[in-house]
Structures are given as C-alpha cells and as structure tokens.
Amino acid sequence: MRACIHRGSKQIGGSCVEVKSCGQRLLVDFGLPLDAEENNSQYLPKIDGLDGCDPSLLGILISHPHLDHFGLLAHISPKIPVGMGAAARRILEAAAPFLPGNWPTPSEGWNYRSGQSFNIGPFSVTPFLVDHSAYDAYALQIESGGKRIFYSGDFRAHGRKAALFERLTDNAPQNIDTLLLEGSSLGRITDSQKFPTEKEIENHLVQIFSTTEGLALIHTSGQNIDRIVTIFRASKRTGRKLIIDLYTASILEATGNINLPQSAWTDVALYIPQAQRVQIKQNAWFDLLKRHSTNRIFIENLKYLSNKATLLFRPLHRFDLERGGCLAGAIYIYSQWEGYWEQGAYDMVKDWLERHSIPKLSIHTSGHASTPSQKF
Ligand SMILES: [Zn+2]
C-alpha cells in the first residue's frame, strides 16, 4: 500500500490523500483550501479518474463535514462513491438549499459506523468517531496487503465529546505502519498552551448572559453543534430561551439526535428573518417551516423577550433586529475563528455594531487539538 499526500501537509485544511494498493485507489478527504476565494475547480489536485471513468478509483472517504475536507466534491463526477457519517451526510443535504455558491452534496457510498470495518476492493476501512467541532467526524484506519494507515482527520480533546478521545487513546489501534496526524495547532501555540474546554466556554457565557440587560446575540456556525449545545446550556442556566432560525433548526434536525436541542423544545424558539421568508416562499419550503413552527415567535415579540433570550446570530438577521427595535442593551458575542473577522469577512457586522453602539466580545475555543493532546 502506498500513500500520496496531495495537499494538507504544508497548510491547514484543503486535505487530500491518495492511497493505492493492488492497482486500486481511494482518496481520503477532498478539501477546498482554506485560503480559496471561491469554490471552483482550479483547486482540484491532479488525480486520475475524477471524471468517474477510471474504475481504479474506488471512492472518496470524507473524514468530516468541513469544507476544507470535502468542498471539492462539487467538481467531480457524481459516479464516484463517497463515504462519510450518515448524520454528516444529512447535515450537508439539509444545509445545501440555504447556502450560496458551490455547496456540494455528496454522492451515495458508505455510511460509517464507529468501530465497524467495511471493505472496498483490496482495502479494509475502520472509522472511529472523534471529538471535533464538526458533527459526526471520524478518524480512519485503512488496511491493505498487511499494512495499516491511520488518518486522524481533525480532532480535539476539549469538546463536548472529549470522552471519545480518551476512548481512542485508551484502546489505540495497534500495529499502525503510517500515522497521518492533523497538526493545525503545531507551531501556532506554545507546547504547554491549552485551549479552553467547551465547558469553560459555557461558564464564560453564563457570566456574560447573566449581566447583559438586553438580547444576547451570539454569532457561531449553525453546523458547530458542540457550540450550539454550549450556548443552549448557558442560556438555560440564565433563564434565556435559545432563538434559532430555519437554517439552524434544519441542521439540528438533520443530526437525527433527539438529545440535541431541537426547534420543538420548550427552551427553544424559531424566528424567521425576512431573508428566509423570501427563501421559504421561493422554494415552497412550507412543510419544513410547519415542522419547525411549534415555538415560532415573530420579530415584534422578540423585543419583549430581551434579557430572556439568546439569538443564534447570523449577519442576515441585522436588518430584522433593527426594524424590530430589539437592540436596547444587546451584546454581540463572536464565537468562531478570529481569522474570518480579521480578514474582513464580517466588516458589515462590525459597522452595524458601531452604528448601534453594541459591545462585542469574543468567546471561542478551537476545533483542533492543543499540542499536549497531539502528543498522546
Ligand atoms: Zn474540521
């Protein structure tokens, strides 16, 4: 068995590894580089068979649903089977209609079950569920011809599923010939520096929520399920209802996990911003809307909830919040990678906050392992 790293060894994300045995090939991850300005085919690595016409390319195994690991699926033949977690697949399908650009929906293939091996041609593949900021993320063990590769995907040990990391390291796969380990934090933080845990983020949010007189606007990815749970828990602890829009409601539903906050829970409410009303009408998503409308509230009601609510904020909400007069005493909490903010991706939010004199805080922790975890 031979492995070729096409991308990901000298940069964070954009990962793609080709594995070959007995003349047959698998790709492991197929990511869009993080610094790509848009998702287009110029970023495709030079690999034979991406047109679906080379039977030696057996399929593509995706570790987790982050664009820097699956984004380039948008540009290849749908005939190539794709493996990933079943919940991850559902999340990508649920997200697709809401998102602009080339958001890929993966072809059918293999649905992972943690610890259960399956065969693809000469390869035996074993996925292991890991703790990461993407839901349903896996490390992959690939075996062929008596050799074993272990590919970690992205992982951490300080999320809400940290027990998965302990489980994996306590029962580590044996006789690994080649370890391909993600090292996003290496060289970016000191060896002893540790990222805050999701539990610590929860406590920090509790502190801020309890001293905020108005609406708490918290800006995070609707697909960072760990963070949404953290925000939900902090809201509940401070007597606040979590307000989500139809996009987040659909993503939470797509997890298929009834233990995660859902639109019908009593401490959760659905609010539809104007931009989504237009989408609902244009796409006739009336069943989807009905399914999530048990606790629907309208913008006129939101201002009366004020310090009894946390809104999972997205930039498209700002016009509605303005119009609804919901901003007295509000706070804005930025809860994702600081790089997006620094690169100017949210300059429109920055201006809006200044215009309304809304204070900004950053409360976040990395989706990647700190160095001590990587040295396990
Ligand atoms: Zn990731």
Short mmCIF file of C-alpha atoms and ligand atoms in Angstrom, two decimals, residues 64 66 69 132 154, ligand 1:
data_model
loop_
_atom_site.label_atom_id
_atom_site.label_comp_id
_atom_site.label_asym_id
_atom_site.label_seq_id
_atom_site.Cartn_x
_atom_site.Cartn_y
_atom_site.Cartn_z
CA HIS A 64 -15.95 15.12 8.45
CA HIS A 66 -15.98 20.81 6.93
CA HIS A 69 -12.15 18.37 3.95
CA HIS A 132 -14.23 17.79 16.71
CA ASP A 154 -9.42 16.83 12.57
ZN ZN B 1 -12.52 20.27 10.60
#
